[in-house]
Amino acid sequence: MTGAELPARVQIREVGPRDGFQNEPERIPTDDKIRLIEDLARAGFRRLEVASFVRSDVIPQLDDAIEVLHGVDVPGDVELRVLVPNERGLQIALEHRDTFHDVVIFVSASETHNRKNVNRPVAASLAALERMAPVIKGAGLRCSATVATAFGCPFEGVVDPARVLDLASRLAEAGCDELGFGDTTGMANPVQVRSFFAEALRTLPGIELTAHFHNTRGQGLANAVAALDAGVTSFESSFGELGGCPIPPGATGNIASEDLVSMLEEMGVATGVDLDALLHAARAVQTLLGRPLTSHVLVAGPVDWSGGGARRTS
């Protein structure tokens, strides 16, 4: 891709308050979660994934979803999204429908991963999602769906792209406005990503396609560039490189929002995110967790083209 071919702007959804926090061993107090979400909104993110309606005994780190949703105060142009795992979770979420704008539903492309994740075969999950999507739309909410293990499964290995696209097509037919494809355990490579998204954009016209990469093997940003090269302009990331997949061992965090924003802005692609404000939020969560986080820009600081080395922010 040449510079002239780059999109002028991309959309980034910050998923740290949900996807990031749920996989961290530390429990972040509700008031701190609210403050961090508000900081991220002030940093310029217009799409934030902030809560999940899952059983508290399964993911206790997110058992304050209702308090978070009712407590946050973000600008009117910021879209808040919640994740629901099943019809019961959706029913509870809809009792608080006025506190968010978007619901994400999900299924794994891999049979084994789906059973380990939600204790259901893929066919049963898909049937439930096809019932849920019209309910979400009927409530006046945006409906998003994510296909996990879209680029490989730690238990089954290769995942057929045709299977992934078939699941995505079924979800689009059910009424989903957006389809995300997750490299859930960091198995993707840039050639694979470019090929997959080129085909996905061809076969799913009119649907927003979102790329979600993990940095488990250090290839997350390279995969993001490959997706951009294929024509993707919607991405998900997590500040501080928080998160991961709780099922297989070693599946470390999402690509860091500050790394993704820095890279794209350096490439001349606008994100609408203030990098200094984002780093302030990443440092705040690092302090709360009481341990160093691993995103590159958090460690090295932003690029400084004045010749003074990396530009650090307080």
PDB file of C-alpha atoms in Angstrom:
ATOM      1  CA  MET A   1       0.000   0.000   0.000  1.00  0.00           C
ATOM      2  CA  THR A   2       1.295   3.475  -0.846  1.00  0.00           C
ATOM      3  CA  GLY A   3       0.697   6.561   1.249  1.00  0.00           C
ATOM      4  CA  ALA A   4      -1.830   7.837  -1.309  1.00  0.00           C
ATOM      5  CA  GLU A   5      -3.911   4.700  -0.813  1.00  0.00           C
ATOM      6  CA  LEU A   6      -4.215   4.982   2.942  1.00  0.00           C
ATOM      7  CA  PRO A   7      -7.627   5.935   4.295  1.00  0.00           C
ATOM      8  CA  ALA A   8      -7.818   9.430   5.707  1.00  0.00           C
ATOM      9  CA  ARG A   9      -9.376   8.200   8.940  1.00  0.00           C
ATOM     10  CA  VAL A  10     -10.213   5.039  10.861  1.00  0.00           C
ATOM     11  CA  GLN A  11     -12.522   4.213  13.750  1.00  0.00           C
ATOM     12  CA  ILE A  12     -11.064   2.642  16.890  1.00  0.00           C
ATOM     13  CA  ARG A  13     -13.183   1.103  19.604  1.00  0.00           C
ATOM     14  CA  GLU A  14     -11.517   1.050  22.999  1.00  0.00           C
ATOM     15  CA  VAL A  15     -12.348  -2.289  24.645  1.00  0.00           C
ATOM     16  CA  GLY A  16     -10.137  -2.133  27.733  1.00  0.00           C
ATOM     17  CA  PRO A  17     -12.940  -1.410  30.224  1.00  0.00           C
ATOM     18  CA  ARG A  18     -14.575  -4.702  29.264  1.00  0.00           C
ATOM     19  CA  ASP A  19     -12.281  -7.022  27.344  1.00  0.00           C
ATOM     20  CA  GLY A  20      -9.236  -5.747  29.183  1.00  0.00           C
ATOM     21  CA  PHE A  21     -10.487  -5.673  32.762  1.00  0.00           C
ATOM     22  CA  GLN A  22     -12.194  -9.065  32.587  1.00  0.00           C
ATOM     23  CA  ASN A  23      -8.912 -10.909  32.124  1.00  0.00           C
ATOM     24  CA  GLU A  24      -6.856  -9.076  34.713  1.00  0.00           C
ATOM     25  CA  PRO A  25      -6.347 -10.817  38.088  1.00  0.00           C
ATOM     26  CA  GLU A  26      -6.792  -7.532  39.944  1.00  0.00           C
ATOM     27  CA  ARG A  27     -10.265  -6.171  40.569  1.00  0.00           C
ATOM     28  CA  ILE A  28     -10.612  -2.487  39.711  1.00  0.00           C
ATOM     29  CA  PRO A  29     -13.015  -0.558  41.990  1.00  0.00           C
ATOM     30  CA  THR A  30     -16.188   0.704  40.324  1.00  0.00           C
ATOM     31  CA  ASP A  31     -15.398   4.379  40.878  1.00  0.00           C
ATOM     32  CA  ASP A  32     -12.010   3.924  39.236  1.00  0.00           C
ATOM     33  CA  LYS A  33     -13.568   2.135  36.270  1.00  0.00           C
ATOM     34  CA  ILE A  34     -15.975   5.023  35.797  1.00  0.00           C
ATOM     35  CA  ARG A  35     -13.160   7.563  35.985  1.00  0.00           C
ATOM     36  CA  LEU A  36     -11.056   5.636  33.460  1.00  0.00           C
ATOM     37  CA  ILE A  37     -13.963   5.315  31.023  1.00  0.00           C
ATOM     38  CA  GLU A  38     -14.556   9.053  31.266  1.00  0.00           C
ATOM     39  CA  ASP A  39     -10.829   9.682  30.718  1.00  0.00           C
ATOM     40  CA  LEU A  40     -10.907   7.514  27.584  1.00  0.00           C
ATOM     41  CA  ALA A  41     -13.934   9.390  26.274  1.00  0.00           C
ATOM     42  CA  ARG A  42     -12.132  12.679  26.852  1.00  0.00           C
ATOM     43  CA  ALA A  43      -9.116  11.265  24.989  1.00  0.00           C
ATOM     44  CA  GLY A  44     -11.242  11.200  21.861  1.00  0.00           C
ATOM     45  CA  PHE A  45     -12.603   7.656  21.602  1.00  0.00           C
ATOM     46  CA  ARG A  46     -16.132   7.787  20.244  1.00  0.00           C
ATOM     47  CA  ARG A  47     -16.764   4.079  20.713  1.00  0.00           C
ATOM     48  CA  LEU A  48     -16.168   2.388  24.061  1.00  0.00           C
ATOM     49  CA  GLU A  49     -16.915  -1.165  25.187  1.00  0.00           C
ATOM     50  CA  VAL A  50     -17.561  -0.754  28.894  1.00  0.00           C
ATOM     51  CA  ALA A  51     -19.478  -3.657  30.431  1.00  0.00           C
ATOM     52  CA  SER A  52     -20.635  -7.246  30.117  1.00  0.00           C
ATOM     53  CA  PHE A  53     -23.794  -8.927  31.386  1.00  0.00           C
ATOM     54  CA  VAL A  54     -22.256 -12.244  32.336  1.00  0.00           C
ATOM     55  CA  ARG A  55     -22.580 -14.359  35.461  1.00  0.00           C
ATOM     56  CA  SER A  56     -20.640 -12.797  38.313  1.00  0.00           C
ATOM     57  CA  ASP A  57     -19.275 -16.177  39.389  1.00  0.00           C
ATOM     58  CA  VAL A  58     -17.744 -16.592  35.918  1.00  0.00           C
ATOM     59  CA  ILE A  59     -16.255 -13.101  35.522  1.00  0.00           C
ATOM     60  CA  PRO A  60     -16.395 -11.363  38.915  1.00  0.00           C
ATOM     61  CA  GLN A  61     -14.239  -8.511  37.602  1.00  0.00           C
ATOM     62  CA  LEU A  62     -17.296  -7.229  35.681  1.00  0.00           C
ATOM     63  CA  ASP A  63     -20.067  -7.820  38.201  1.00  0.00           C
ATOM     64  CA  ASP A  64     -20.578  -4.058  38.594  1.00  0.00           C
ATOM     65  CA  ALA A  65     -21.811  -3.529  35.027  1.00  0.00           C
ATOM     66  CA  ILE A  66     -25.046  -1.850  36.096  1.00  0.00           C
ATOM     67  CA  GLU A  67     -23.280   0.536  38.483  1.00  0.00           C
ATOM     68  CA  VAL A  68     -20.732   1.430  35.813  1.00  0.00           C
ATOM     69  CA  LEU A  69     -23.353   2.115  33.149  1.00  0.00           C
ATOM     70  CA  HIS A  70     -25.445   4.285  35.432  1.00  0.00           C
ATOM     71  CA  GLY A  71     -22.386   6.087  36.795  1.00  0.00           C
ATOM     72  CA  VAL A  72     -20.468   7.139  33.694  1.00  0.00           C
ATOM     73  CA  ASP A  73     -20.844  10.619  32.254  1.00  0.00           C
ATOM     74  CA  VAL A  74     -19.525  10.839  28.698  1.00  0.00           C
ATOM     75  CA  PRO A  75     -20.181  13.276  25.841  1.00  0.00           C
ATOM     76  CA  GLY A  76     -23.350  12.723  23.858  1.00  0.00           C
ATOM     77  CA  ASP A  77     -21.464  11.634  20.751  1.00  0.00           C
ATOM     78  CA  VAL A  78     -19.739   8.739  22.544  1.00  0.00           C
ATOM     79  CA  GLU A  79     -21.229   5.308  21.856  1.00  0.00           C
ATOM     80  CA  LEU A  80     -21.173   2.847  24.760  1.00  0.00           C
ATOM     81  CA  ARG A  81     -21.294  -0.879  24.059  1.00  0.00           C
ATOM     82  CA  VAL A  82     -22.053  -3.885  26.247  1.00  0.00           C
ATOM     83  CA  LEU A  83     -21.430  -7.572  25.638  1.00  0.00           C
ATOM     84  CA  VAL A  84     -24.069 -10.222  26.304  1.00  0.00           C
ATOM     85  CA  PRO A  85     -23.340 -13.973  26.182  1.00  0.00           C
ATOM     86  CA  ASN A  86     -26.888 -15.312  25.870  1.00  0.00           C
ATOM     87  CA  GLU A  87     -30.592 -14.490  25.928  1.00  0.00           C
ATOM     88  CA  ARG A  88     -30.689 -14.210  29.711  1.00  0.00           C
ATOM     89  CA  GLY A  89     -27.849 -11.689  29.654  1.00  0.00           C
ATOM     90  CA  LEU A  90     -29.656  -9.720  26.963  1.00  0.00           C
ATOM     91  CA  GLN A  91     -32.850  -9.664  29.014  1.00  0.00           C
ATOM     92  CA  ILE A  92     -30.988  -8.166  31.978  1.00  0.00           C
ATOM     93  CA  ALA A  93     -29.127  -5.688  29.770  1.00  0.00           C
ATOM     94  CA  LEU A  94     -32.344  -4.423  28.196  1.00  0.00           C
ATOM     95  CA  GLU A  95     -33.634  -3.484  31.636  1.00  0.00           C
ATOM     96  CA  HIS A  96     -30.965  -0.757  31.454  1.00  0.00           C
ATOM     97  CA  ARG A  97     -31.374  -0.024  27.785  1.00  0.00           C
ATOM     98  CA  ASP A  98     -31.109   3.777  28.153  1.00  0.00           C
ATOM     99  CA  THR A  99     -27.529   3.568  29.457  1.00  0.00           C
ATOM    100  CA  PHE A 100     -25.871   2.222  26.293  1.00  0.00           C
ATOM    101  CA  HIS A 101     -26.144   2.274  22.510  1.00  0.00           C
ATOM    102  CA  ASP A 102     -24.765  -0.979  21.157  1.00  0.00           C
ATOM    103  CA  VAL A 103     -24.926  -4.667  22.087  1.00  0.00           C
ATOM    104  CA  VAL A 104     -22.305  -7.180  20.981  1.00  0.00           C
ATOM    105  CA  ILE A 105     -23.082 -10.869  20.674  1.00  0.00           C
ATOM    106  CA  PHE A 106     -20.469 -13.490  19.882  1.00  0.00           C
ATOM    107  CA  VAL A 107     -19.684 -17.001  18.723  1.00  0.00           C
ATOM    108  CA  SER A 108     -16.428 -18.872  18.127  1.00  0.00           C
ATOM    109  CA  ALA A 109     -15.626 -20.277  14.706  1.00  0.00           C
ATOM    110  CA  SER A 110     -13.980 -23.203  16.486  1.00  0.00           C
ATOM    111  CA  GLU A 111     -16.255 -25.832  18.007  1.00  0.00           C
ATOM    112  CA  THR A 112     -13.861 -26.608  20.863  1.00  0.00           C
ATOM    113  CA  HIS A 113     -13.272 -22.980  21.782  1.00  0.00           C
ATOM    114  CA  ASN A 114     -16.996 -22.234  21.723  1.00  0.00           C
ATOM    115  CA  ARG A 115     -17.761 -25.138  24.050  1.00  0.00           C
ATOM    116  CA  LYS A 116     -15.003 -24.094  26.443  1.00  0.00           C
ATOM    117  CA  ASN A 117     -16.063 -20.455  26.312  1.00  0.00           C
ATOM    118  CA  VAL A 118     -19.870 -20.676  26.606  1.00  0.00           C
ATOM    119  CA  ASN A 119     -20.468 -24.408  27.117  1.00  0.00           C
ATOM    120  CA  ARG A 120     -22.455 -24.729  23.890  1.00  0.00           C
ATOM    121  CA  PRO A 121     -21.931 -26.147  20.412  1.00  0.00           C
ATOM    122  CA  VAL A 122     -21.567 -23.550  17.694  1.00  0.00           C
ATOM    123  CA  ALA A 123     -24.942 -24.434  16.148  1.00  0.00           C
ATOM    124  CA  ALA A 124     -26.761 -23.749  19.412  1.00  0.00           C
ATOM    125  CA  SER A 125     -24.927 -20.472  19.925  1.00  0.00           C
ATOM    126  CA  LEU A 126     -25.678 -19.345  16.396  1.00  0.00           C
ATOM    127  CA  ALA A 127     -29.378 -20.192  16.722  1.00  0.00           C
ATOM    128  CA  ALA A 128     -29.570 -18.128  19.918  1.00  0.00           C
ATOM    129  CA  LEU A 129     -27.781 -15.182  18.302  1.00  0.00           C
ATOM    130  CA  GLU A 130     -30.179 -15.277  15.366  1.00  0.00           C
ATOM    131  CA  ARG A 131     -33.026 -14.889  17.858  1.00  0.00           C
ATOM    132  CA  MET A 132     -31.230 -12.170  19.828  1.00  0.00           C
ATOM    133  CA  ALA A 133     -30.259  -9.863  16.967  1.00  0.00           C
ATOM    134  CA  PRO A 134     -33.855  -8.889  16.041  1.00  0.00           C
ATOM    135  CA  VAL A 135     -34.631  -8.246  19.713  1.00  0.00           C
ATOM    136  CA  ILE A 136     -31.631  -5.921  19.995  1.00  0.00           C
ATOM    137  CA  LYS A 137     -32.634  -4.088  16.834  1.00  0.00           C
ATOM    138  CA  GLY A 138     -36.227  -3.905  18.010  1.00  0.00           C
ATOM    139  CA  ALA A 139     -35.056  -2.114  21.142  1.00  0.00           C
ATOM    140  CA  GLY A 140     -33.559   0.611  18.959  1.00  0.00           C
ATOM    141  CA  LEU A 141     -29.994  -0.475  19.632  1.00  0.00           C
ATOM    142  CA  ARG A 142     -27.096  -1.137  17.313  1.00  0.00           C
ATOM    143  CA  CYS A 143     -26.305  -4.854  17.050  1.00  0.00           C
ATOM    144  CA  SER A 144     -22.720  -6.012  16.615  1.00  0.00           C
ATOM    145  CA  ALA A 145     -21.435  -9.570  16.416  1.00  0.00           C
ATOM    146  CA  THR A 146     -17.958 -10.966  16.883  1.00  0.00           C
ATOM    147  CA  VAL A 147     -16.639 -14.218  15.457  1.00  0.00           C
ATOM    148  CA  ALA A 148     -13.885 -15.371  17.801  1.00  0.00           C
ATOM    149  CA  THR A 149     -10.964 -17.636  16.803  1.00  0.00           C
ATOM    150  CA  ALA A 150     -11.487 -16.336  13.266  1.00  0.00           C
ATOM    151  CA  PHE A 151      -7.841 -16.851  12.315  1.00  0.00           C
ATOM    152  CA  GLY A 152      -6.954 -19.994  14.227  1.00  0.00           C
ATOM    153  CA  CYS A 153      -7.867 -22.080  17.260  1.00  0.00           C
ATOM    154  CA  PRO A 154      -5.436 -23.099  20.020  1.00  0.00           C
ATOM    155  CA  PHE A 155      -7.281 -26.433  20.335  1.00  0.00           C
ATOM    156  CA  GLU A 156      -8.138 -27.276  16.718  1.00  0.00           C
ATOM    157  CA  GLY A 157      -5.488 -25.403  14.767  1.00  0.00           C
ATOM    158  CA  VAL A 158      -6.539 -24.190  11.327  1.00  0.00           C
ATOM    159  CA  VAL A 159      -9.967 -22.573  11.033  1.00  0.00           C
ATOM    160  CA  ASP A 160     -11.467 -22.619   7.548  1.00  0.00           C
ATOM    161  CA  PRO A 161     -12.077 -19.010   6.395  1.00  0.00           C
ATOM    162  CA  ALA A 162     -15.180 -20.216   4.575  1.00  0.00           C
ATOM    163  CA  ARG A 163     -16.630 -21.366   7.897  1.00  0.00           C
ATOM    164  CA  VAL A 164     -15.895 -17.973   9.450  1.00  0.00           C
ATOM    165  CA  LEU A 165     -17.546 -16.133   6.574  1.00  0.00           C
ATOM    166  CA  ASP A 166     -20.560 -18.456   6.651  1.00  0.00           C
ATOM    167  CA  LEU A 167     -21.104 -17.665  10.338  1.00  0.00           C
ATOM    168  CA  ALA A 168     -20.662 -13.960   9.602  1.00  0.00           C
ATOM    169  CA  SER A 169     -23.160 -14.102   6.729  1.00  0.00           C
ATOM    170  CA  ARG A 170     -25.745 -15.763   8.970  1.00  0.00           C
ATOM    171  CA  LEU A 171     -25.267 -13.036  11.566  1.00  0.00           C
ATOM    172  CA  ALA A 172     -25.545 -10.302   8.926  1.00  0.00           C
ATOM    173  CA  GLU A 173     -28.779 -11.865   7.692  1.00  0.00           C
ATOM    174  CA  ALA A 174     -30.073 -11.848  11.271  1.00  0.00           C
ATOM    175  CA  GLY A 175     -29.677  -8.065  11.326  1.00  0.00           C
ATOM    176  CA  CYS A 176     -26.217  -7.307  12.716  1.00  0.00           C
ATOM    177  CA  ASP A 177     -24.899  -3.867  11.760  1.00  0.00           C
ATOM    178  CA  GLU A 178     -21.254  -4.698  12.410  1.00  0.00           C
ATOM    179  CA  LEU A 179     -19.191  -7.864  12.267  1.00  0.00           C
ATOM    180  CA  GLY A 180     -15.937  -8.204  14.173  1.00  0.00           C
ATOM    181  CA  PHE A 181     -13.340 -10.889  13.563  1.00  0.00           C
ATOM    182  CA  GLY A 182     -11.149 -11.801  16.510  1.00  0.00           C
ATOM    183  CA  ASP A 183      -7.644 -13.209  16.488  1.00  0.00           C
ATOM    184  CA  THR A 184      -8.499 -14.470  19.942  1.00  0.00           C
ATOM    185  CA  THR A 185      -5.179 -16.036  20.868  1.00  0.00           C
ATOM    186  CA  GLY A 186      -2.792 -14.213  18.530  1.00  0.00           C
ATOM    187  CA  MET A 187      -2.362 -16.874  15.852  1.00  0.00           C
ATOM    188  CA  ALA A 188      -2.870 -14.699  12.749  1.00  0.00           C
ATOM    189  CA  ASN A 189      -0.185 -13.497  10.360  1.00  0.00           C
ATOM    190  CA  PRO A 190      -0.343 -10.504   7.986  1.00  0.00           C
ATOM    191  CA  VAL A 191      -0.644 -12.512   4.751  1.00  0.00           C
ATOM    192  CA  GLN A 192      -3.550 -14.493   6.201  1.00  0.00           C
ATOM    193  CA  VAL A 193      -5.221 -11.328   7.515  1.00  0.00           C
ATOM    194  CA  ARG A 194      -4.946  -9.450   4.223  1.00  0.00           C
ATOM    195  CA  SER A 195      -6.395 -12.366   2.276  1.00  0.00           C
ATOM    196  CA  PHE A 196      -9.235 -12.938   4.737  1.00  0.00           C
ATOM    197  CA  PHE A 197     -10.398  -9.341   4.910  1.00  0.00           C
ATOM    198  CA  ALA A 198     -10.202  -8.863   1.150  1.00  0.00           C
ATOM    199  CA  GLU A 199     -12.641 -11.768   0.795  1.00  0.00           C
ATOM    200  CA  ALA A 200     -14.790 -10.630   3.737  1.00  0.00           C
ATOM    201  CA  LEU A 201     -15.191  -7.139   2.281  1.00  0.00           C
ATOM    202  CA  ARG A 202     -16.190  -8.691  -1.038  1.00  0.00           C
ATOM    203  CA  THR A 203     -18.743 -11.120   0.411  1.00  0.00           C
ATOM    204  CA  LEU A 204     -20.238  -8.871   3.111  1.00  0.00           C
ATOM    205  CA  PRO A 205     -20.993  -5.574   1.359  1.00  0.00           C
ATOM    206  CA  GLY A 206     -22.650  -2.841   3.359  1.00  0.00           C
ATOM    207  CA  ILE A 207     -21.612  -4.280   6.743  1.00  0.00           C
ATOM    208  CA  GLU A 208     -19.004  -2.589   8.911  1.00  0.00           C
ATOM    209  CA  LEU A 209     -16.147  -5.048   9.381  1.00  0.00           C
ATOM    210  CA  THR A 210     -13.937  -4.677  12.439  1.00  0.00           C
ATOM    211  CA  ALA A 211     -10.506  -6.189  13.075  1.00  0.00           C
ATOM    212  CA  HIS A 212      -9.636  -7.339  16.603  1.00  0.00           C
ATOM    213  CA  PHE A 213      -6.073  -8.526  17.123  1.00  0.00           C
ATOM    214  CA  HIS A 214      -4.151  -9.828  20.111  1.00  0.00           C
ATOM    215  CA  ASN A 215      -0.436  -9.297  20.515  1.00  0.00           C
ATOM    216  CA  THR A 216       0.286 -12.752  21.943  1.00  0.00           C
ATOM    217  CA  ARG A 217       3.138 -13.382  19.518  1.00  0.00           C
ATOM    218  CA  GLY A 218       4.053  -9.776  18.761  1.00  0.00           C
ATOM    219  CA  GLN A 219       2.255  -9.624  15.402  1.00  0.00           C
ATOM    220  CA  GLY A 220      -0.744  -7.510  16.360  1.00  0.00           C
ATOM    221  CA  LEU A 221       0.314  -4.229  14.741  1.00  0.00           C
ATOM    222  CA  ALA A 222       1.562  -5.995  11.611  1.00  0.00           C
ATOM    223  CA  ASN A 223      -1.830  -7.647  11.330  1.00  0.00           C
ATOM    224  CA  ALA A 224      -3.541  -4.288  11.783  1.00  0.00           C
ATOM    225  CA  VAL A 225      -1.558  -2.869   8.848  1.00  0.00           C
ATOM    226  CA  ALA A 226      -2.490  -5.907   6.749  1.00  0.00           C
ATOM    227  CA  ALA A 227      -6.180  -5.367   7.553  1.00  0.00           C
ATOM    228  CA  LEU A 228      -5.815  -1.671   6.689  1.00  0.00           C
ATOM    229  CA  ASP A 229      -4.172  -2.692   3.423  1.00  0.00           C
ATOM    230  CA  ALA A 230      -7.178  -4.888   2.622  1.00  0.00           C
ATOM    231  CA  GLY A 231      -9.560  -1.981   3.171  1.00  0.00           C
ATOM    232  CA  VAL A 232     -10.575  -2.276   6.830  1.00  0.00           C
ATOM    233  CA  THR A 233     -11.158   1.029   8.623  1.00  0.00           C
ATOM    234  CA  SER A 234     -12.594  -0.216  11.928  1.00  0.00           C
ATOM    235  CA  PHE A 235     -10.393  -1.616  14.698  1.00  0.00           C
ATOM    236  CA  GLU A 236     -10.577  -2.625  18.347  1.00  0.00           C
ATOM    237  CA  SER A 237      -7.787  -2.262  20.889  1.00  0.00           C
ATOM    238  CA  SER A 238      -7.189  -1.987  24.622  1.00  0.00           C
ATOM    239  CA  PHE A 239      -5.266   0.709  26.479  1.00  0.00           C
ATOM    240  CA  GLY A 240      -2.178  -0.561  28.252  1.00  0.00           C
ATOM    241  CA  GLU A 241      -2.367  -3.774  26.165  1.00  0.00           C
ATOM    242  CA  LEU A 242      -4.782  -5.121  28.792  1.00  0.00           C
ATOM    243  CA  GLY A 243      -6.734  -8.302  28.376  1.00  0.00           C
ATOM    244  CA  GLY A 244      -6.355 -11.566  26.544  1.00  0.00           C
ATOM    245  CA  CYS A 245      -8.351 -14.772  26.326  1.00  0.00           C
ATOM    246  CA  PRO A 246      -8.979 -16.529  29.657  1.00  0.00           C
ATOM    247  CA  ILE A 247      -9.295 -20.026  28.188  1.00  0.00           C
ATOM    248  CA  PRO A 248      -5.890 -21.185  26.822  1.00  0.00           C
ATOM    249  CA  PRO A 249      -2.734 -20.404  28.785  1.00  0.00           C
ATOM    250  CA  GLY A 250      -0.422 -17.742  27.421  1.00  0.00           C
ATOM    251  CA  ALA A 251      -3.033 -15.810  25.416  1.00  0.00           C
ATOM    252  CA  THR A 252      -1.874 -12.333  26.361  1.00  0.00           C
ATOM    253  CA  GLY A 253      -3.452  -8.971  25.757  1.00  0.00           C
ATOM    254  CA  ASN A 254      -5.088  -7.119  22.926  1.00  0.00           C
ATOM    255  CA  ILE A 255      -2.980  -4.775  20.847  1.00  0.00           C
ATOM    256  CA  ALA A 256      -2.431  -1.611  22.855  1.00  0.00           C
ATOM    257  CA  SER A 257      -4.579   1.360  21.892  1.00  0.00           C
ATOM    258  CA  GLU A 258      -1.647   3.745  22.355  1.00  0.00           C
ATOM    259  CA  ASP A 259       0.542   1.633  20.050  1.00  0.00           C
ATOM    260  CA  LEU A 260      -2.191   1.448  17.402  1.00  0.00           C
ATOM    261  CA  VAL A 261      -2.992   5.169  17.618  1.00  0.00           C
ATOM    262  CA  SER A 262       0.688   6.141  17.479  1.00  0.00           C
ATOM    263  CA  MET A 263       1.365   3.924  14.478  1.00  0.00           C
ATOM    264  CA  LEU A 264      -1.653   5.071  12.495  1.00  0.00           C
ATOM    265  CA  GLU A 265      -1.091   8.756  13.200  1.00  0.00           C
ATOM    266  CA  GLU A 266       2.570   8.403  12.194  1.00  0.00           C
ATOM    267  CA  MET A 267       1.312   6.842   8.943  1.00  0.00           C
ATOM    268  CA  GLY A 268      -0.916   9.854   8.322  1.00  0.00           C
ATOM    269  CA  VAL A 269      -4.176   8.083   9.210  1.00  0.00           C
ATOM    270  CA  ALA A 270      -6.338  10.118  11.587  1.00  0.00           C
ATOM    271  CA  THR A 271      -7.834   8.365  14.614  1.00  0.00           C
ATOM    272  CA  GLY A 272      -9.393  11.295  16.455  1.00  0.00           C
ATOM    273  CA  VAL A 273      -7.597  10.198  19.632  1.00  0.00           C
ATOM    274  CA  ASP A 274      -5.301  12.431  21.680  1.00  0.00           C
ATOM    275  CA  LEU A 275      -2.267  10.234  22.310  1.00  0.00           C
ATOM    276  CA  ASP A 276      -1.094  12.167  25.362  1.00  0.00           C
ATOM    277  CA  ALA A 277      -4.534  11.881  26.987  1.00  0.00           C
ATOM    278  CA  LEU A 278      -4.640   8.178  26.139  1.00  0.00           C
ATOM    279  CA  LEU A 279      -1.241   7.640  27.738  1.00  0.00           C
ATOM    280  CA  HIS A 280      -2.465   9.447  30.835  1.00  0.00           C
ATOM    281  CA  ALA A 281      -5.277   6.875  31.114  1.00  0.00           C
ATOM    282  CA  ALA A 282      -2.866   3.983  30.504  1.00  0.00           C
ATOM    283  CA  ARG A 283      -0.553   5.240  33.241  1.00  0.00           C
ATOM    284  CA  ALA A 284      -3.530   5.618  35.580  1.00  0.00           C
ATOM    285  CA  VAL A 285      -4.606   2.001  35.101  1.00  0.00           C
ATOM    286  CA  GLN A 286      -0.994   0.874  35.472  1.00  0.00           C
ATOM    287  CA  THR A 287      -0.907   2.606  38.859  1.00  0.00           C
ATOM    288  CA  LEU A 288      -4.195   1.008  39.893  1.00  0.00           C
ATOM    289  CA  LEU A 289      -2.953  -2.459  38.946  1.00  0.00           C
ATOM    290  CA  GLY A 290       0.347  -1.877  40.719  1.00  0.00           C
ATOM    291  CA  ARG A 291       2.528  -3.435  38.027  1.00  0.00           C
ATOM    292  CA  PRO A 292       4.181  -2.374  34.779  1.00  0.00           C
ATOM    293  CA  LEU A 293       2.139  -2.692  31.601  1.00  0.00           C
ATOM    294  CA  THR A 294       3.734  -3.718  28.350  1.00  0.00           C
ATOM    295  CA  SER A 295       2.574  -1.424  25.573  1.00  0.00           C
ATOM    296  CA  HIS A 296       5.508  -0.028  23.628  1.00  0.00           C
ATOM    297  CA  VAL A 297       4.493   3.628  23.583  1.00  0.00           C
ATOM    298  CA  LEU A 298       3.726   3.518  27.301  1.00  0.00           C
ATOM    299  CA  VAL A 299       7.297   2.342  27.927  1.00  0.00           C
ATOM    300  CA  ALA A 300       9.179   4.385  25.294  1.00  0.00           C
ATOM    301  CA  GLY A 301       6.964   7.454  24.972  1.00  0.00           C
ATOM    302  CA  PRO A 302       5.614   8.960  21.744  1.00  0.00           C
ATOM    303  CA  VAL A 303       7.885   9.601  18.782  1.00  0.00           C
ATOM    304  CA  ASP A 304       9.629  12.977  18.957  1.00  0.00           C
ATOM    305  CA  TRP A 305      10.625  14.284  15.520  1.00  0.00           C
ATOM    306  CA  SER A 306      12.438  17.292  16.989  1.00  0.00           C
ATOM    307  CA  GLY A 307      15.535  15.176  17.454  1.00  0.00           C
ATOM    308  CA  GLY A 308      15.298  14.925  21.209  1.00  0.00           C
ATOM    309  CA  GLY A 309      14.462  11.214  21.278  1.00  0.00           C
ATOM    310  CA  ALA A 310      11.191   9.758  22.492  1.00  0.00           C
ATOM    311  CA  ARG A 311       8.803  12.418  23.789  1.00  0.00           C
ATOM    312  CA  ARG A 312       7.654  11.363  27.210  1.00  0.00           C
ATOM    313  CA  THR A 313       4.419  12.604  28.747  1.00  0.00           C
ATOM    314  CA  SER A 314       3.552  12.936  32.393  1.00  0.00           C
TER     315      SER A 314
END
